[in-house]
Short mmCIF file of C-alpha atoms in Angstrom, two decimals:
data_model
loop_
_atom_site.label_atom_id
_atom_site.label_comp_id
_atom_site.label_asym_id
_atom_site.label_seq_id
_atom_site.Cartn_x
_atom_site.Cartn_y
_atom_site.Cartn_z
CA MET A 145 4.74 -5.07 -26.31
CA THR A 146 5.86 -1.81 -24.21
CA GLU A 147 3.23 0.66 -23.97
CA ILE A 148 4.21 4.44 -24.35
CA VAL A 149 3.98 6.42 -20.85
CA SER A 150 4.13 10.04 -20.53
CA ALA A 151 2.63 12.64 -17.54
CA ASP A 152 -0.54 13.89 -17.48
CA PRO A 153 -0.93 17.49 -17.98
CA LEU A 154 -0.67 20.25 -15.32
CA ASP A 155 -4.27 20.95 -15.21
CA VAL A 156 -5.10 17.21 -14.87
CA LEU A 157 -2.48 17.07 -12.41
CA ARG A 158 -3.73 19.97 -10.03
CA SER A 159 -7.19 18.31 -9.89
CA ARG A 160 -6.00 15.85 -7.79
CA THR A 161 -6.70 15.28 -4.25
CA SER A 162 -3.85 13.19 -3.30
CA GLU A 163 -1.06 14.53 -0.64
CA LYS A 164 1.43 15.51 -3.74
CA TRP A 165 -0.95 18.09 -5.20
CA SER A 166 -3.11 19.19 -1.75
CA GLU A 167 -0.13 19.90 0.10
CA TYR A 168 1.43 23.15 -1.63
CA PRO A 169 -0.69 26.29 -3.54
CA ASP A 170 -0.67 26.31 -7.17
CA ASP A 171 2.45 27.86 -7.93
CA VAL A 172 4.61 25.59 -6.04
CA LEU A 173 5.72 22.38 -8.34
CA PRO A 174 5.53 19.33 -6.06
CA MET A 175 8.75 17.29 -6.09
CA PHE A 176 8.72 15.80 -2.90
CA VAL A 177 6.50 13.05 -2.08
CA ALA A 178 6.91 9.45 -3.49
CA GLU A 179 4.37 9.87 -6.10
CA MET A 180 4.37 9.76 -9.86
CA ASP A 181 2.28 12.37 -12.23
CA VAL A 182 1.49 9.63 -14.92
CA PRO A 183 -2.10 8.14 -15.34
CA LEU A 184 -3.32 4.73 -13.89
CA ALA A 185 -1.73 2.03 -16.38
CA PRO A 186 -5.13 0.88 -18.46
CA VAL A 187 -5.09 -2.46 -17.26
CA ILE A 188 -5.62 -1.49 -13.68
CA ARG A 189 -8.02 1.50 -14.35
CA ASP A 190 -10.05 -0.93 -16.45
CA VAL A 191 -9.62 -3.35 -13.56
CA LEU A 192 -10.86 -1.12 -10.97
CA HIS A 193 -13.82 0.55 -13.08
CA ALA A 194 -14.97 -2.74 -13.50
CA ALA A 195 -15.16 -3.27 -9.93
CA ILE A 196 -17.00 -0.32 -9.32
CA ASP A 197 -19.12 -1.47 -11.67
CA ARG A 198 -20.11 -4.47 -9.83
CA GLY A 199 -19.93 -3.20 -6.18
CA ASP A 200 -16.80 -5.07 -5.54
CA ALA A 201 -15.98 -2.88 -2.36
CA GLY A 202 -15.82 -5.31 0.32
CA TYR A 203 -13.55 -7.01 2.67
CA VAL A 204 -10.83 -8.58 1.20
CA ALA A 205 -11.43 -12.21 0.44
CA SER A 206 -9.33 -14.71 2.58
CA ARG A 207 -7.68 -16.69 -0.91
CA THR A 208 -6.88 -14.33 -3.72
CA ARG A 209 -4.69 -14.54 -6.85
CA LEU A 210 -2.24 -12.02 -5.54
CA PRO A 211 0.36 -14.78 -4.21
CA GLN A 212 0.49 -16.48 -7.43
CA ALA A 213 0.50 -13.52 -9.63
CA PHE A 214 3.20 -12.27 -7.19
CA ALA A 215 5.25 -15.23 -7.47
CA ASP A 216 4.88 -15.63 -11.33
CA PHE A 217 5.79 -11.80 -11.86
CA ALA A 218 9.37 -12.75 -9.64
CA ALA A 219 9.96 -15.56 -11.37
CA ARG A 220 9.69 -13.38 -14.98
CA ARG A 221 11.40 -10.33 -13.67
CA TRP A 222 13.99 -11.73 -11.42
CA GLY A 223 14.29 -15.33 -11.87
CA TRP A 224 13.18 -15.85 -8.17
CA ASP A 225 11.55 -18.58 -7.09
CA VAL A 226 8.63 -18.09 -4.80
CA ASP A 227 6.26 -20.85 -3.05
CA PRO A 228 2.91 -18.53 -3.19
CA GLY A 229 2.08 -20.37 0.15
CA SER A 230 4.84 -17.96 1.71
CA VAL A 231 3.26 -14.69 -0.08
CA PHE A 232 1.05 -13.19 2.68
CA THR A 233 -0.93 -9.48 2.35
CA THR A 234 -1.47 -6.51 4.72
CA ALA A 235 -1.64 -2.88 4.07
CA ASP A 236 1.12 -1.92 3.16
CA VAL A 237 4.95 -2.42 3.44
CA SER A 238 5.11 -0.35 6.53
CA MET A 239 2.79 -2.08 8.51
CA GLY A 240 4.25 -5.34 7.28
CA ILE A 241 7.72 -4.18 8.25
CA VAL A 242 6.54 -3.42 12.02
CA GLU A 243 4.18 -6.50 12.09
CA ILE A 244 7.32 -8.40 11.48
CA LEU A 245 9.60 -6.51 13.68
CA ARG A 246 7.21 -6.81 16.48
CA ARG A 247 7.48 -10.61 16.46
CA VAL A 248 11.50 -11.14 15.91
CA ILE A 249 12.85 -8.62 18.92
CA SER A 250 11.86 -7.76 22.37
CA PRO A 251 11.35 -4.30 23.35
CA GLY A 252 14.32 -2.16 23.88
CA GLU A 253 16.62 -4.49 21.63
CA GLY A 254 18.33 -2.89 18.48
CA VAL A 255 17.48 -2.78 15.07
CA VAL A 256 19.83 -1.91 12.29
CA ILE A 257 19.16 1.01 9.69
CA THR A 258 21.83 2.26 7.33
CA SER A 259 21.35 6.11 6.60
CA PRO A 260 20.30 7.83 4.71
CA VAL A 261 17.63 6.29 4.59
CA TYR A 262 13.99 6.47 4.13
CA PRO A 263 12.49 8.81 7.22
CA PRO A 264 9.89 6.54 8.61
CA PHE A 265 12.43 3.89 9.21
CA PHE A 266 13.39 5.54 12.29
CA ASP A 267 9.64 5.61 13.43
CA LEU A 268 8.73 2.02 12.22
CA VAL A 269 11.61 0.41 14.43
CA THR A 270 10.56 2.67 17.55
CA GLU A 271 6.58 1.62 16.64
CA ALA A 272 8.03 -1.83 17.07
CA GLY A 273 9.40 -1.32 20.60
CA GLY A 274 13.24 -1.59 19.17
CA VAL A 275 15.98 0.97 19.56
CA VAL A 276 17.36 2.46 16.23
CA VAL A 277 20.97 1.83 15.67
CA ASP A 278 22.79 2.92 12.76
CA ALA A 279 24.86 2.16 10.40
CA PRO A 280 25.67 4.57 7.79
CA LEU A 281 26.15 4.06 4.35
CA LEU A 282 29.74 4.50 2.61
CA GLY A 283 29.93 7.00 -0.18
CA SER A 284 28.35 10.12 -1.04
CA SER A 285 26.46 11.40 -4.35
CA ARG A 286 29.62 13.41 -5.49
CA ALA A 287 30.76 11.75 -9.29
CA GLY A 288 34.63 12.41 -8.04
CA ASP A 289 33.82 10.17 -4.55
CA PRO A 290 36.79 8.33 -4.22
CA ALA A 291 34.68 5.37 -3.05
CA GLY A 292 32.84 5.01 -6.06
CA GLY A 293 29.31 5.89 -5.03
CA TRP A 294 26.94 4.54 -2.10
CA ARG A 295 27.77 0.82 -0.79
CA LEU A 296 27.07 -0.85 2.59
CA ASP A 297 29.17 -0.53 5.36
CA LEU A 298 29.81 -4.14 5.96
CA ASP A 299 32.58 -3.52 8.78
CA GLY A 300 29.75 -1.06 10.65
CA LEU A 301 26.93 -3.75 10.43
CA GLU A 302 29.52 -6.47 11.65
CA ALA A 303 30.07 -4.02 14.67
CA ALA A 304 26.44 -3.37 15.22
CA PHE A 305 25.52 -6.89 14.79
CA ARG A 306 28.12 -7.76 17.43
CA ASN A 307 27.27 -5.20 19.91
CA GLY A 308 23.59 -6.70 20.16
CA ALA A 309 21.56 -5.39 17.63
CA LYS A 310 18.60 -8.52 16.88
CA ALA A 311 17.49 -6.99 13.86
CA PHE A 312 18.41 -5.22 10.20
CA LEU A 313 15.82 -3.43 8.58
CA LEU A 314 17.36 -3.50 5.00
CA CYS A 315 16.11 -1.23 2.24
CA ASN A 316 16.74 -2.39 -1.49
CA PRO A 317 16.99 -0.84 -3.61
CA HIS A 318 17.93 1.85 -1.81
CA ASN A 319 15.56 4.99 -0.54
CA PRO A 320 16.80 7.95 -1.31
CA ILE A 321 19.90 7.10 -3.28
CA GLY A 322 18.13 4.77 -5.67
CA ARG A 323 20.63 1.69 -5.46
CA PRO A 324 20.26 -1.85 -5.87
CA HIS A 325 22.39 -3.65 -3.08
CA THR A 326 24.93 -6.25 -5.24
CA VAL A 327 24.24 -9.89 -4.65
CA ASP A 328 27.89 -9.97 -3.32
CA GLU A 329 27.05 -7.69 -0.37
CA LEU A 330 23.67 -9.62 0.27
CA ARG A 331 25.36 -12.47 0.55
CA SER A 332 27.81 -11.16 3.14
CA VAL A 333 25.04 -9.67 4.90
CA ALA A 334 23.18 -12.97 5.30
CA ALA A 335 26.60 -14.92 6.21
CA LEU A 336 26.98 -12.19 8.95
CA ALA A 337 23.50 -12.00 10.27
CA ALA A 338 23.54 -15.86 10.42
CA ARG A 339 26.75 -15.48 12.32
CA TYR A 340 25.20 -13.39 15.01
CA GLY A 341 21.82 -14.48 15.05
CA VAL A 342 20.03 -11.60 13.74
CA THR A 343 16.80 -10.93 11.35
CA VAL A 344 16.66 -8.90 8.35
CA VAL A 345 13.70 -7.34 7.19
CA SER A 346 13.86 -6.47 3.82
CA ASP A 347 12.09 -3.43 2.16
CA GLU A 348 12.13 -4.25 -1.48
CA ILE A 349 8.72 -1.78 -2.85
CA HIS A 350 11.19 -0.05 -5.40
CA ALA A 351 12.37 -3.35 -7.06
CA PRO A 352 10.04 -3.35 -9.99
CA LEU A 353 11.48 0.39 -10.88
CA THR A 354 15.05 -1.51 -11.21
CA GLN A 355 16.41 -0.08 -14.88
CA PRO A 356 17.48 -2.07 -17.77
CA GLY A 357 21.39 -2.60 -17.31
CA GLU A 358 20.68 -2.39 -13.31
CA ARG A 359 20.34 -5.65 -11.13
CA PHE A 360 17.71 -6.39 -8.38
CA VAL A 361 18.60 -8.92 -6.64
CA PRO A 362 15.85 -10.17 -3.61
CA TYR A 363 17.52 -10.49 -0.38
CA LEU A 364 15.68 -14.14 0.07
CA SER A 365 17.33 -15.75 -3.03
CA VAL A 366 20.91 -14.92 -2.21
CA SER A 367 21.88 -18.42 0.17
CA ASP A 368 20.04 -20.78 2.65
CA GLU A 369 21.05 -18.54 5.67
CA ALA A 370 19.28 -15.80 4.34
CA ALA A 371 16.08 -17.78 3.65
CA GLU A 372 16.25 -18.84 7.12
CA HIS A 373 16.35 -15.77 8.62
CA GLY A 374 14.93 -13.22 6.75
CA TYR A 375 11.71 -11.63 5.39
CA ALA A 376 10.69 -9.71 2.49
CA VAL A 377 8.13 -7.20 2.29
CA LEU A 378 7.04 -5.53 -1.58
CA SER A 379 4.15 -3.65 -3.35
CA ALA A 380 3.24 -2.76 -6.30
CA SER A 381 2.45 0.62 -4.91
CA LYS A 382 5.32 2.53 -6.15
CA ALA A 383 5.53 0.98 -9.47
CA TRP A 384 2.14 1.35 -10.61
CA ASN A 385 1.49 4.37 -8.42
CA LEU A 386 -1.38 2.57 -6.08
CA ALA A 387 -0.04 3.66 -2.75
CA GLY A 388 -3.85 4.64 -1.71
CA LEU A 389 -5.30 1.47 -2.23
CA LYS A 390 -3.41 -0.34 0.11
CA CYS A 391 -1.66 -3.28 -0.58
CA ALA A 392 1.74 -5.24 0.19
CA VAL A 393 2.81 -8.42 0.25
CA MET A 394 5.05 -10.07 3.28
CA VAL A 395 7.22 -12.63 1.66
CA THR A 396 9.34 -15.58 3.10
CA ALA A 397 11.37 -18.88 2.12
CA GLY A 398 12.11 -20.58 5.22
CA PRO A 399 9.74 -22.43 7.81
CA GLY A 400 10.46 -20.11 10.67
CA PRO A 401 9.63 -17.00 9.07
CA ARG A 402 6.91 -18.35 7.28
CA SER A 403 5.41 -19.36 10.75
CA VAL A 404 6.28 -16.07 12.37
CA VAL A 405 4.10 -14.52 9.37
CA ALA A 406 1.44 -17.13 9.16
CA GLY A 407 0.94 -16.93 12.75
CA MET A 408 0.32 -13.19 12.87
CA PRO A 409 -3.76 -12.35 13.62
CA VAL A 410 -6.15 -12.31 11.21
CA GLU A 411 -6.50 -8.52 11.29
CA VAL A 412 -3.04 -8.07 9.77
CA PHE A 413 -4.11 -9.72 6.54
CA TRP A 414 -7.36 -8.38 6.62
CA ARG A 415 -6.56 -4.45 6.80
CA THR A 416 -5.39 -5.26 3.05
CA GLY A 417 -7.60 -2.75 0.52
CA GLN A 418 -9.89 -4.74 -1.59
CA PHE A 419 -9.53 -2.60 -4.07
CA GLY A 420 -5.42 -2.63 -3.62
CA VAL A 421 -5.70 -6.29 -4.34
CA LEU A 422 -7.73 -6.25 -7.61
CA ALA A 423 -5.37 -3.51 -9.01
CA SER A 424 -2.20 -5.42 -7.65
CA VAL A 425 -2.86 -8.73 -9.42
CA ALA A 426 -3.60 -6.66 -12.78
CA ALA A 427 -0.28 -4.99 -11.97
CA PHE A 428 1.85 -8.25 -11.69
CA GLU A 429 -0.43 -10.03 -14.32
CA ALA A 430 -0.41 -7.93 -17.06
CA GLY A 431 1.23 -4.69 -16.32
CA GLU A 432 5.12 -5.23 -17.71
CA PRO A 433 4.26 -3.39 -20.60
CA TRP A 434 3.09 -0.43 -19.00
CA LEU A 435 6.00 -0.69 -16.29
CA ASP A 436 8.75 -1.02 -19.37
CA GLY A 437 7.29 1.92 -20.56
CA LEU A 438 7.48 3.87 -17.61
CA LEU A 439 10.76 2.60 -17.06
CA GLY A 440 11.82 4.43 -20.06
CA LEU A 441 10.29 7.99 -18.84
CA LEU A 442 11.99 7.50 -15.71
CA ASP A 443 15.23 6.73 -17.38
CA GLY A 444 14.79 9.89 -19.99
CA ASN A 445 14.47 11.89 -16.66
CA ARG A 446 17.33 10.45 -14.57
CA ARG A 447 19.34 11.37 -17.59
CA LEU A 448 17.89 14.51 -18.06
CA LEU A 449 18.31 15.55 -14.48
CA GLY A 450 22.08 15.02 -14.84
CA GLU A 451 22.52 17.29 -18.23
CA LEU A 452 20.51 20.13 -16.58
CA LEU A 453 22.33 20.02 -13.16
CA GLY A 454 25.78 19.66 -14.68
CA THR A 455 24.42 22.84 -17.08
CA GLU A 456 23.25 24.70 -14.40
CA LEU A 457 23.91 23.75 -10.94
CA PRO A 458 27.11 21.99 -11.44
CA GLU A 459 28.39 22.42 -7.61
CA VAL A 460 25.16 20.08 -6.59
CA GLY A 461 26.30 16.24 -6.28
CA TYR A 462 23.76 13.62 -8.02
CA ARG A 463 24.05 10.12 -9.59
CA PRO A 464 21.51 8.92 -11.75
CA PRO A 465 19.24 6.31 -9.51
CA GLY A 466 19.34 2.98 -10.55
CA ALA A 467 16.17 1.83 -9.59
CA GLY A 468 13.19 4.29 -8.83
CA TYR A 469 12.36 7.53 -9.14
CA LEU A 470 14.36 9.76 -6.50
CA ALA A 471 17.15 11.67 -6.75
CA TRP A 472 19.19 12.07 -3.89
CA LEU A 473 20.75 15.67 -4.60
CA ASP A 474 24.09 16.89 -2.40
CA CYS A 475 23.11 20.79 -2.06
CA THR A 476 26.11 21.28 0.70
CA ALA A 477 28.35 23.26 -1.87
CA PHE A 478 25.66 26.10 -1.80
CA GLY A 479 26.70 26.99 1.50
CA TRP A 480 23.81 28.18 3.08
CA THR A 481 22.84 28.02 6.69
CA GLU A 482 19.33 26.92 6.39
CA PRO A 483 18.34 23.34 4.85
CA PRO A 484 18.02 23.62 1.13
CA ALA A 485 14.57 22.56 0.63
CA ARG A 486 13.25 24.79 2.77
CA ARG A 487 14.69 27.80 0.86
CA ILE A 488 13.88 26.62 -2.17
CA LEU A 489 10.31 25.81 -1.48
CA ARG A 490 9.98 29.74 0.07
CA GLU A 491 12.16 31.53 -3.13
CA ALA A 492 12.17 28.90 -6.15
CA ARG A 493 8.34 27.60 -5.25
CA VAL A 494 9.43 23.90 -5.99
CA ALA A 495 8.82 21.66 -3.18
CA LEU A 496 11.30 18.90 -1.96
CA GLN A 497 11.74 16.47 0.28
CA GLU A 498 13.84 17.75 3.05
CA GLY A 499 17.34 15.42 3.89
CA ALA A 500 18.34 15.77 7.15
CA PRO A 501 15.24 13.11 8.09
CA PHE A 502 17.04 10.46 6.19
CA GLY A 503 19.67 10.46 8.84
CA PRO A 504 22.69 12.33 10.24
CA GLY A 505 24.35 12.41 6.55
CA GLY A 506 21.31 13.91 4.91
CA VAL A 507 22.04 17.50 6.22
CA GLY A 508 22.32 19.98 3.63
CA HIS A 509 21.27 17.17 0.68
CA ALA A 510 17.64 17.16 -0.52
CA ARG A 511 15.25 14.61 -2.56
CA LEU A 512 13.95 14.92 -5.83
CA ASN A 513 10.80 12.80 -7.30
CA LEU A 514 11.51 13.16 -10.89
CA ALA A 515 8.36 11.30 -11.78
CA CYS A 516 7.14 13.82 -13.98
CA SER A 517 7.18 15.54 -17.53
CA PRO A 518 10.46 16.55 -18.81
CA GLU A 519 9.39 20.03 -18.80
CA LEU A 520 8.13 20.26 -15.33
CA LEU A 521 11.50 18.87 -14.35
CA THR A 522 13.59 21.11 -16.61
CA GLU A 523 11.80 24.09 -14.99
CA ALA A 524 12.22 23.19 -11.52
CA VAL A 525 15.80 22.99 -11.91
CA GLY A 526 15.58 26.60 -13.65
CA ARG A 527 13.69 27.73 -10.90
CA ILE A 528 16.33 25.93 -8.25
CA SER A 529 19.17 27.69 -10.69
CA ALA A 530 17.90 31.22 -10.40
CA LEU A 531 18.73 31.39 -6.40
CA ARG A 532 22.65 31.21 -7.14
#
């Protein structure tokens, strides 16, 4: 049965010590970092309390229930047949990406990203020794876009692969636009990657947050080619608000990628947090009723944001995300000479994520976190609209 999920009151939220609630003074509404305003799912809270009560805060075990729990969740949620023996843990998705890239490219080789995209992608490629090759998405956030919204530029990807890039860092569902890529697009990516000998590493951290009516397709599931050259990195951290507990899974489907991950130093796996494993097992085994309730809250907010913008800020381009809780706002029509998030913070006291770090196409844009109460979202838009 679906649980009812709502945001915590503002006074409770301001007692939190995480980045979202510590970075700015109390007169600022923080809607920048990808952290939700909801309480922990009861099943996760209970598991963590029990672990504290028994002093279970040591090193993560070499064998846990997490691979099987994730495989069962993937089968129920997405119809994805995952071998638990091909699921490996690490501290977070970013670490998993870097550790995989280090093993599939040589220093100085190209790694393709598709901007606008999660800003750390640029740094992760560099940390792994690669060189960023940008193949920007096609489309825009404006409702009247003749391209019909955002999508992968397959011709641009092929050109990057043909010119020597050795890996593709895919974001699916895509942050910041909240779009799950289609099965046809992903099959095309897999075929291109196979043709040019490219490894695909798919960041699928937002997958559990796919809205009903939308479809998330795991990259490794789309074809034998994808399984042969692909890796997926996922976590319960976004969907169940567990980022600080440090736990993610690296998933493979073919023997080659599996041997690469299995051959990593044991420290890669040991960096996983004990509480992160316990919480992730609880999430994947028993957290779906809460997750479904959360999706109801997020669905209401993504629709509410569209209504508020249509009434108060019609010049802002916005497409409701199909997955996740991040809204990509095209603010270029404001005509401001400074980045919109900077002015909005200074004058409206609403903290958004600046658009330029997402890539060249992010200039004049901002990312808004809508995983909050409807009241907070309404106040934020009201404050911003007062700047016009």
